[in-house]
Short mmCIF file of C-alpha atoms and ligand atoms in Angstrom, two decimals:
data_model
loop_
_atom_site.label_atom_id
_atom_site.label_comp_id
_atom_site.label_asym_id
_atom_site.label_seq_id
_atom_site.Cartn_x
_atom_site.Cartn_y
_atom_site.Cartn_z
CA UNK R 1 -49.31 83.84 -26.93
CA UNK R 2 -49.63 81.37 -24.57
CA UNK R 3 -50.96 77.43 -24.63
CA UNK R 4 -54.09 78.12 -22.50
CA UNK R 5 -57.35 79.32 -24.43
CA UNK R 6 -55.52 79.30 -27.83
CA UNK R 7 -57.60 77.32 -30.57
CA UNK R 8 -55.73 75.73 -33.50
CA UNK R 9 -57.50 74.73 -36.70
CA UNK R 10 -55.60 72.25 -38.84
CA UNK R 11 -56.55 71.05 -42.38
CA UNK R 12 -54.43 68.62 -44.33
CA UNK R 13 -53.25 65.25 -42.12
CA UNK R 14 -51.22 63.22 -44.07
CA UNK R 15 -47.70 61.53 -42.95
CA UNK R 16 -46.90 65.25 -42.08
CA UNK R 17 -49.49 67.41 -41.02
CA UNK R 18 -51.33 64.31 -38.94
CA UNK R 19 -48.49 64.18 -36.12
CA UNK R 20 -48.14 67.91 -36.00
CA UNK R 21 -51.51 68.39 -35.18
CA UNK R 22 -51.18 65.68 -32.70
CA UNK R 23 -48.26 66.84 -31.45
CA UNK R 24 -50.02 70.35 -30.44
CA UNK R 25 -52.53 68.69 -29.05
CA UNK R 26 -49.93 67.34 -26.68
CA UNK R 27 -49.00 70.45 -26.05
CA UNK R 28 -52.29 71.86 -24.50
CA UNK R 29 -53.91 73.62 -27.34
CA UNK R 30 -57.25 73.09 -28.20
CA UNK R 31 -57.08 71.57 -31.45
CA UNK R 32 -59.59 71.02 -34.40
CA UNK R 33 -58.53 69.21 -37.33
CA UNK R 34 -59.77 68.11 -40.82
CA UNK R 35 -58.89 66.09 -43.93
CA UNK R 36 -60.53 64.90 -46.91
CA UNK R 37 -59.82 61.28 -46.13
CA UNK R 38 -62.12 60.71 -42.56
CA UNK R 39 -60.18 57.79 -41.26
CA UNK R 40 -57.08 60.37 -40.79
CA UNK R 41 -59.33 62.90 -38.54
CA UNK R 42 -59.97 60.08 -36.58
CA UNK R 43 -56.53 59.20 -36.00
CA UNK R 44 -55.18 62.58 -34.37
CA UNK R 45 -54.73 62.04 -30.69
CA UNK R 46 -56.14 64.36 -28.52
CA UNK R 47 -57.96 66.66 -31.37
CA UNK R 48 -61.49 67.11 -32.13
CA UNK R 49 -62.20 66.38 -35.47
CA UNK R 50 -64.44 68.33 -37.96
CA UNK R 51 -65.95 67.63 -40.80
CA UNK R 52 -64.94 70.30 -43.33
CA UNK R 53 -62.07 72.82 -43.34
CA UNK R 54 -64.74 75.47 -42.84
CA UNK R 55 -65.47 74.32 -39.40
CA UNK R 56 -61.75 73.88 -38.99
CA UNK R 57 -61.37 77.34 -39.27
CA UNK R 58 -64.34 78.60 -37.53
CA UNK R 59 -63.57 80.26 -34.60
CA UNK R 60 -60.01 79.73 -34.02
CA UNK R 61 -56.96 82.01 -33.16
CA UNK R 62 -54.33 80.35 -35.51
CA UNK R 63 -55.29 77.95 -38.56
CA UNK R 64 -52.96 75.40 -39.85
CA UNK R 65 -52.38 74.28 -43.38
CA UNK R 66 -50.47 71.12 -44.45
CA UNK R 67 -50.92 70.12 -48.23
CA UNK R 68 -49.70 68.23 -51.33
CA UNK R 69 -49.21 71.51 -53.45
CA UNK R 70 -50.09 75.30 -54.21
CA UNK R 71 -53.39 74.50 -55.78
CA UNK R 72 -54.64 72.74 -52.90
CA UNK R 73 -53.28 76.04 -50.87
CA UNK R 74 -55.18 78.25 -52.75
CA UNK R 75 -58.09 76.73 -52.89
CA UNK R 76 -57.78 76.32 -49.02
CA UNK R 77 -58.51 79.75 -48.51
CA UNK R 78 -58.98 81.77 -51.88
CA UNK R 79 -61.39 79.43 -53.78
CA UNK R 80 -64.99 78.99 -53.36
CA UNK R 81 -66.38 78.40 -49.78
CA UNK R 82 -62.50 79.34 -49.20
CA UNK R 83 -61.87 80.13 -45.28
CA UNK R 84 -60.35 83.42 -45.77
CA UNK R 85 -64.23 84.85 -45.69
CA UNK R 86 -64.57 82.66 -42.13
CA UNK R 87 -60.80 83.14 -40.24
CA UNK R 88 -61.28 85.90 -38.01
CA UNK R 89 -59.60 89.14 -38.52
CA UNK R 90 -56.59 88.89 -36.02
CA UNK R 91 -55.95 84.81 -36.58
CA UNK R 92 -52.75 84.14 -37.30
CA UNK R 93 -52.08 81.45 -40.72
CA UNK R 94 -49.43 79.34 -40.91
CA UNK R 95 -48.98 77.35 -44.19
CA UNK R 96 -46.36 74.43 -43.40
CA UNK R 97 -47.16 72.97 -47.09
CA UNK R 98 -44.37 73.14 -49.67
CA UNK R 99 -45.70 75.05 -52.84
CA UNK R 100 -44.84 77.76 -55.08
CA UNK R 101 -43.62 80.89 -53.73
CA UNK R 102 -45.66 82.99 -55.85
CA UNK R 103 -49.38 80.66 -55.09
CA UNK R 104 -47.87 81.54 -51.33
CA UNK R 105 -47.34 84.95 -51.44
CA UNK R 106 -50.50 85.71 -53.53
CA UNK R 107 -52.71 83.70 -50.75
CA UNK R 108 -51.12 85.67 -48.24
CA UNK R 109 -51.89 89.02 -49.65
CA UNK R 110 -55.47 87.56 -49.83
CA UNK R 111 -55.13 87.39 -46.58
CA UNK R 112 -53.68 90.30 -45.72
CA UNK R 113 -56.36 92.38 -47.40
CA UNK R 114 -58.45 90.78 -44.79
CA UNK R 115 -56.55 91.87 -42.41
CA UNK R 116 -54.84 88.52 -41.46
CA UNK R 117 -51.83 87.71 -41.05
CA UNK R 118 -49.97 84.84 -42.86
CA UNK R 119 -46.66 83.17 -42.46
CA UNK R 120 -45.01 80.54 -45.60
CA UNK R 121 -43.34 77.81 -42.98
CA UNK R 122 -42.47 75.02 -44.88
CA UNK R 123 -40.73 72.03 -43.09
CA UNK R 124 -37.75 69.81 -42.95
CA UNK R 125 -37.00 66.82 -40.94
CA UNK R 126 -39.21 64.25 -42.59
CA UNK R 127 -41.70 62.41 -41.28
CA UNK R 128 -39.50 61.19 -37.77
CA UNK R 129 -39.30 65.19 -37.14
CA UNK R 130 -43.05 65.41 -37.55
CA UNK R 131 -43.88 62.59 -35.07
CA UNK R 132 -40.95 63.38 -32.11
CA UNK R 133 -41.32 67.51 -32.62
CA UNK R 134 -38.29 68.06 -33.81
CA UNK R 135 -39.17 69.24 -37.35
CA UNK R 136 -37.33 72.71 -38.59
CA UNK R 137 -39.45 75.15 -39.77
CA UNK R 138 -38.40 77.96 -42.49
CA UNK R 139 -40.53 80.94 -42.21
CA UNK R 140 -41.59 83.58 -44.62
CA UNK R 141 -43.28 86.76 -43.77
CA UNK R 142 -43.29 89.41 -40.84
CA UNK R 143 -41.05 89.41 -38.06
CA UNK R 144 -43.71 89.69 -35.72
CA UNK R 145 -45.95 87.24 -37.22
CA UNK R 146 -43.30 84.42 -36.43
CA UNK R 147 -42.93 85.76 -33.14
CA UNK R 148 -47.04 85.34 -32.38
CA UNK R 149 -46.45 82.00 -34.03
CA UNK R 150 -43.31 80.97 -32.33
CA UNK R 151 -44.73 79.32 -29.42
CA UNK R 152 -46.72 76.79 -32.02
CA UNK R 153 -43.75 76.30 -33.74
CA UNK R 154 -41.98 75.13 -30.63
CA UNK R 155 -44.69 72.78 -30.16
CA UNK R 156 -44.03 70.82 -33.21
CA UNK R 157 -40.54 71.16 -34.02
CA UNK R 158 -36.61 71.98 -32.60
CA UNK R 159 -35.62 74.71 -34.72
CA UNK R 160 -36.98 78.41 -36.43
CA UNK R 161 -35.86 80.08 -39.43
CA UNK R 162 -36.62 84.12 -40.28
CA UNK R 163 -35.95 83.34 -44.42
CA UNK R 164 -37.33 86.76 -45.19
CA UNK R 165 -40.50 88.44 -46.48
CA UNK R 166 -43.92 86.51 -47.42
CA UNK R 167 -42.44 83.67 -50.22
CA UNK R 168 -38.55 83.61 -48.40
CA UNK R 169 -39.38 80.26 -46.93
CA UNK R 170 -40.74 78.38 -49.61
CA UNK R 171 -37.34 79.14 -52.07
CA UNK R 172 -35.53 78.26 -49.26
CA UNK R 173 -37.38 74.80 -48.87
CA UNK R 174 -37.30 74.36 -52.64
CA UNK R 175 -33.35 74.91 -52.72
CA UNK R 176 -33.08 72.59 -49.68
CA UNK R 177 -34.94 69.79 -51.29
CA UNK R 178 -33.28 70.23 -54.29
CA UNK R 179 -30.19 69.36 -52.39
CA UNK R 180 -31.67 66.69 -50.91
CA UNK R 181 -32.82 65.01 -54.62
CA UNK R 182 -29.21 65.08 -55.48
CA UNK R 183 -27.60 63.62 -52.00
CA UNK R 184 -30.44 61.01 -52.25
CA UNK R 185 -29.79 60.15 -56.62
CA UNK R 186 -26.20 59.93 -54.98
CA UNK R 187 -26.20 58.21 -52.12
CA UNK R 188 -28.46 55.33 -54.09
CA UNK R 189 -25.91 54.98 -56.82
CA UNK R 190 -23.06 54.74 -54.68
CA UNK R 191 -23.96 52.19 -52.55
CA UNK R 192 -25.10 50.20 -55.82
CA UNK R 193 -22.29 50.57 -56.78
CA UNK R 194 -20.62 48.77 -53.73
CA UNK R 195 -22.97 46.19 -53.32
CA UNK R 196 -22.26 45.37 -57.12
CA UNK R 197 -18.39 45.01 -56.77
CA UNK R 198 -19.01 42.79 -53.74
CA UNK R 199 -19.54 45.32 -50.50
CA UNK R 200 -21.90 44.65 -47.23
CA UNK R 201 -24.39 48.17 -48.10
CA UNK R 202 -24.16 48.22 -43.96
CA UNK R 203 -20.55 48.47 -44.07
CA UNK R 204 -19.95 50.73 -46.80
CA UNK R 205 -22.56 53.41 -45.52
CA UNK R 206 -20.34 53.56 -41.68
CA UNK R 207 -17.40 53.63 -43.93
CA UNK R 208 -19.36 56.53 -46.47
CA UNK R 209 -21.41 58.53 -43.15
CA UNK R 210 -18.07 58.84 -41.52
CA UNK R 211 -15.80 59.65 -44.60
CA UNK R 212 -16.13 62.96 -47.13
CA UNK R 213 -19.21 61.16 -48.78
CA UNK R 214 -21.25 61.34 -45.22
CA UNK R 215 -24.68 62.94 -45.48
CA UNK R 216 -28.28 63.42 -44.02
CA UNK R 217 -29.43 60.88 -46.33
CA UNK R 218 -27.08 57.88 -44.93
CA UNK R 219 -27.48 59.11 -41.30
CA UNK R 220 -31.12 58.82 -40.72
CA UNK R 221 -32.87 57.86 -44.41
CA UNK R 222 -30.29 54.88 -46.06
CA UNK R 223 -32.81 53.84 -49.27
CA UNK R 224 -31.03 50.42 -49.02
CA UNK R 225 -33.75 47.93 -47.48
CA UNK R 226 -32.24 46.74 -44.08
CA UNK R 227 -29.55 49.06 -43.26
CA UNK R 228 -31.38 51.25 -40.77
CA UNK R 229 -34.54 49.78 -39.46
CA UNK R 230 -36.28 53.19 -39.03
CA UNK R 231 -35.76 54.01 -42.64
CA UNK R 232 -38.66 53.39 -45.54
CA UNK R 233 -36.15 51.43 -47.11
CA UNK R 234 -37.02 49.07 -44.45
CA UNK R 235 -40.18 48.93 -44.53
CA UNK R 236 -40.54 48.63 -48.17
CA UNK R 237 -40.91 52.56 -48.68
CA UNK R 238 -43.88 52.50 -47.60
CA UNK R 239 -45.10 56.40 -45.67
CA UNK R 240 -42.10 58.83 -45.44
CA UNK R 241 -42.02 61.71 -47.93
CA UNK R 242 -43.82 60.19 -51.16
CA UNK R 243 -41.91 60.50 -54.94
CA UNK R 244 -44.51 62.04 -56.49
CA UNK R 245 -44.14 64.85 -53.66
CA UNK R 246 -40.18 65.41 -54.59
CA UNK R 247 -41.05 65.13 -58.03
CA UNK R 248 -43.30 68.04 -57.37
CA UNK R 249 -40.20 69.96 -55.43
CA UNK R 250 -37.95 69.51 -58.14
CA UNK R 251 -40.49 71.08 -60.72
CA UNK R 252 -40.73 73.92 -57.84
CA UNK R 253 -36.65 74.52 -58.47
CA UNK R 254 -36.95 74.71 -62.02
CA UNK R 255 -39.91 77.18 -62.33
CA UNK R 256 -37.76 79.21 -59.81
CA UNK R 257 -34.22 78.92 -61.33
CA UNK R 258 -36.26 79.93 -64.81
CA UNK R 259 -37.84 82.85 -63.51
CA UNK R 260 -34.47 84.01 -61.75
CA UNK R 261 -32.31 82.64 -65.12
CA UNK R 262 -30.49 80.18 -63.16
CA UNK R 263 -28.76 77.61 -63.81
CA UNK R 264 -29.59 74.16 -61.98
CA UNK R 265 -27.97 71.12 -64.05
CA UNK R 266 -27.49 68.37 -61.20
CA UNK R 267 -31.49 69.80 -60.04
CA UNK R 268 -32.48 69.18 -63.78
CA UNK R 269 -30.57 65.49 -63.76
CA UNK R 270 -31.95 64.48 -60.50
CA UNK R 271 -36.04 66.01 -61.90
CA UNK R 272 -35.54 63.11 -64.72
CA UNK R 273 -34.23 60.75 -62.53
CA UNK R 274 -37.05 61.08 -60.25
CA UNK R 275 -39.69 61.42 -62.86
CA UNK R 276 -38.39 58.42 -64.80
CA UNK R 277 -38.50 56.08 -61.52
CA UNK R 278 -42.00 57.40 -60.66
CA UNK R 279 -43.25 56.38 -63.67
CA UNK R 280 -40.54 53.40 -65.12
CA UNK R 281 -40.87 51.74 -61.39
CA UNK R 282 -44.88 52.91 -60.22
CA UNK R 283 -42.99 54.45 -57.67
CA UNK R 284 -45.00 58.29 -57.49
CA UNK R 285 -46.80 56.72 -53.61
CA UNK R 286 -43.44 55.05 -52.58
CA UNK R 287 -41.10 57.24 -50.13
CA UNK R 288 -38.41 58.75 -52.31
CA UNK R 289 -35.49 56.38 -51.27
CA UNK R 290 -36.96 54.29 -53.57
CA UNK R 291 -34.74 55.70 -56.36
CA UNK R 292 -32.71 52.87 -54.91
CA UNK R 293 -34.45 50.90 -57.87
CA UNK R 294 -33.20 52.12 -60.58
CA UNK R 295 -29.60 51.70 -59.25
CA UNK R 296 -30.60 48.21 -58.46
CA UNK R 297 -33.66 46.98 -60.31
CA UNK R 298 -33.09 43.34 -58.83
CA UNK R 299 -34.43 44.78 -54.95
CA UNK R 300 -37.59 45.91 -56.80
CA UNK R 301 -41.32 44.15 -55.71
P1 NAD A 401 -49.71 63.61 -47.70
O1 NAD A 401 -50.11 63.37 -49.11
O2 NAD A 401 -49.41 62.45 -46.81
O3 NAD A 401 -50.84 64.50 -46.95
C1 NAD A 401 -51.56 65.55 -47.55
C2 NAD A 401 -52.99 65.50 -46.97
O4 NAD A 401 -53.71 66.63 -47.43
C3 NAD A 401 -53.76 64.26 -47.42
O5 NAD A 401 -54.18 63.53 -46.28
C4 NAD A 401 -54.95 64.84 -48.20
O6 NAD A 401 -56.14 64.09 -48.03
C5 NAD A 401 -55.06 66.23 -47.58
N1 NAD A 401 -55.75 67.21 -48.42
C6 NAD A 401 -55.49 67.55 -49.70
N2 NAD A 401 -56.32 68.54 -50.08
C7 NAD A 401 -57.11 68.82 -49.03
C8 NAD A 401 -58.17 69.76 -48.80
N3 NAD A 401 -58.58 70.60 -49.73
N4 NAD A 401 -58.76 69.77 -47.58
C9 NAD A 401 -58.36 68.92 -46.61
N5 NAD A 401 -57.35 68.02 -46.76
C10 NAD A 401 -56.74 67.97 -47.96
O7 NAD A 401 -48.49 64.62 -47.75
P2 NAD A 401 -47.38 64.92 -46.60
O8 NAD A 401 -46.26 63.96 -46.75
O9 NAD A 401 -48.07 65.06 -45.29
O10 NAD A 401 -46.85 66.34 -47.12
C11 NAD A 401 -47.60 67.54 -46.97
C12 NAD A 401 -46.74 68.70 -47.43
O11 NAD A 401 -45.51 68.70 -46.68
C13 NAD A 401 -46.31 68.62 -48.92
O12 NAD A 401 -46.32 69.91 -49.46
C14 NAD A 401 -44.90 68.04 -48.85
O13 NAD A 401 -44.13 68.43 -49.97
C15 NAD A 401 -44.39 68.64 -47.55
N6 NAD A 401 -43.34 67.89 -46.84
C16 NAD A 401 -43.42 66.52 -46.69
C17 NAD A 401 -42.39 65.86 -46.00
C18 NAD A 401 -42.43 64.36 -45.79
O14 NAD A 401 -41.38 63.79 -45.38
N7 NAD A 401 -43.54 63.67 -46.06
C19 NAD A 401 -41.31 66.57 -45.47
C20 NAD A 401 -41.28 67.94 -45.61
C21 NAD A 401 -42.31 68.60 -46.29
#
């Protein structure tokens, strides 16, 4: 597959999906985008904008989904008006939403019935990855549907992942974010926990980042305000990856560790921490380094 006379649709452009599409545009695919909200149509670069997700899929050789959560997913393409009935038969999907593994594999055999192929490619690299292209994707489905797809992929991110058949990717996201809860829950209560006995939160996360503690989180998202400038934290955690979203990838890790009978405790401890602060602090549209807060109300509002 090459860049030349390959059409992209692209439905759902949010802090995520709205750079990706831009950043195929860049590229040199023809792109065609939609959202709910107008104003973010508008604002991909170098995309023609649509005005509903049928059109977006109309004619195209791969379509492109990027949303909040399963049931936006499946009514994407399996509800009514859905776009399964309107992809054509050999377009490639690729859902880079994080949802439920069984909502992605039962869209995909949907799909499939229709003879199209779909991939589950959930994301990781937060919203900087989505804006420079260096986002990682983590692909479920058929070898040789990622390999049709790779060449998009490249376009909007640094690194591939085969995670295994139709659903692989999306446990693999939901473990990963998991993770990333509990580094986050961490990180915030250490450096509270510095600043409180008397510690510069600069100097104490070079001292943590290069020491045993170090982690994604104080590398390139600190959730104290002014430590990194490119961070939410900085910016008064505003954009980024929203609470309300985690809170919806922590539920994700306990419906999977239940149906596998697993056992998740620091996952269950960091779904009540981030619950609790979503709805103790008003916090579900604030990134998720605003956990910060309940470490240390006094840098609340
Ligand atoms: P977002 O809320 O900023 O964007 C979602 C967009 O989808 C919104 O603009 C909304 O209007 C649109 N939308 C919803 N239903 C729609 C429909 N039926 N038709 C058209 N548009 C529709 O969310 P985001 O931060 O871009 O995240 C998207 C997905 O990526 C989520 O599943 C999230 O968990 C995942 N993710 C986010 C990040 C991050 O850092 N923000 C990182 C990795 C993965």
């Amino acid at each position: 597959m090459t860049t030349v006379g390959t059409t992209v649709g692209f439905v759902g452009l949010g802090n995520m999906g709205g750079p990706m599409a831009a950043n195929l545009a860049k590229a040199g695919y023809t792109v065609k985008v939609f959202d709910l909200v107008p104003a973010l149509i508008a604002g991909v670069k170098g995309a023609t904008g649509t005005s509903s997700a049928a059109d977006a899929a109309t004619d195209v050789d791969v379509f492109i989904s990027m949303l909040p959560a399963g049931r936006h997913v499946d009514g994407l393409y399996l509800g009514e008006n859905g776009v399964a009935s309107l992809l054509k038969k050999n377009a490639l999907v690729i859902d880079c939403s994080t949802i439920d593994p069984a909502t992605a594999r039962k869209v995909a055999s949907g799909l499939a019935a229709k003879g199209i192929t779909m991939l589950d490619a959930p994301v990781s690299g937060g919203t900087a990855g989505a804006q420079n292209g260096t986002l990682t994707f983590i692909v479920g489905g058929s070898v040789e549907g990622l390999e049709r797809g790779r060449p998009i992929f490249q376009a909007m991110g640094a690194n591939i992942y085969h995670a295994g058949d139709s659903g692989a990717g999306q446990i693999a996201k939901v473990c990963n974010n998991m993770l990333l809860a509990v580094l986050m829950a961490g990180t915030a209560e250490a450096l509270a926990l510095g600043v409180k006995n008397g510690l510069d939160p600069k100097a104490l996360s070079e001292i943590m980042q290069k020491s045993s503690g170090g982690n994604w989180t104080l590398n390139v998202y600190n959730p104290w305000p002014g430590v990194q400038e490119t961070s939410a934290a900085s910016r008064g955690y505003s954009g980024g990856f929203l609470t309300d979203l985690m809170t919806k990838d922590l539920g994700l890790a306990m419906e999977t560790a239940m149906q596998s009978q697993s056992s998740i405790p620091m996952g269950s401890l960091a779904r009540n921490l981030f619950t609790s602060h979503a709805t103790l602090n008003a916090a579900g549209r604030l990134d998720f380094s605003s956990i910060q807060w309940l470490f240390a109300p006094e840098l609340k509002r």
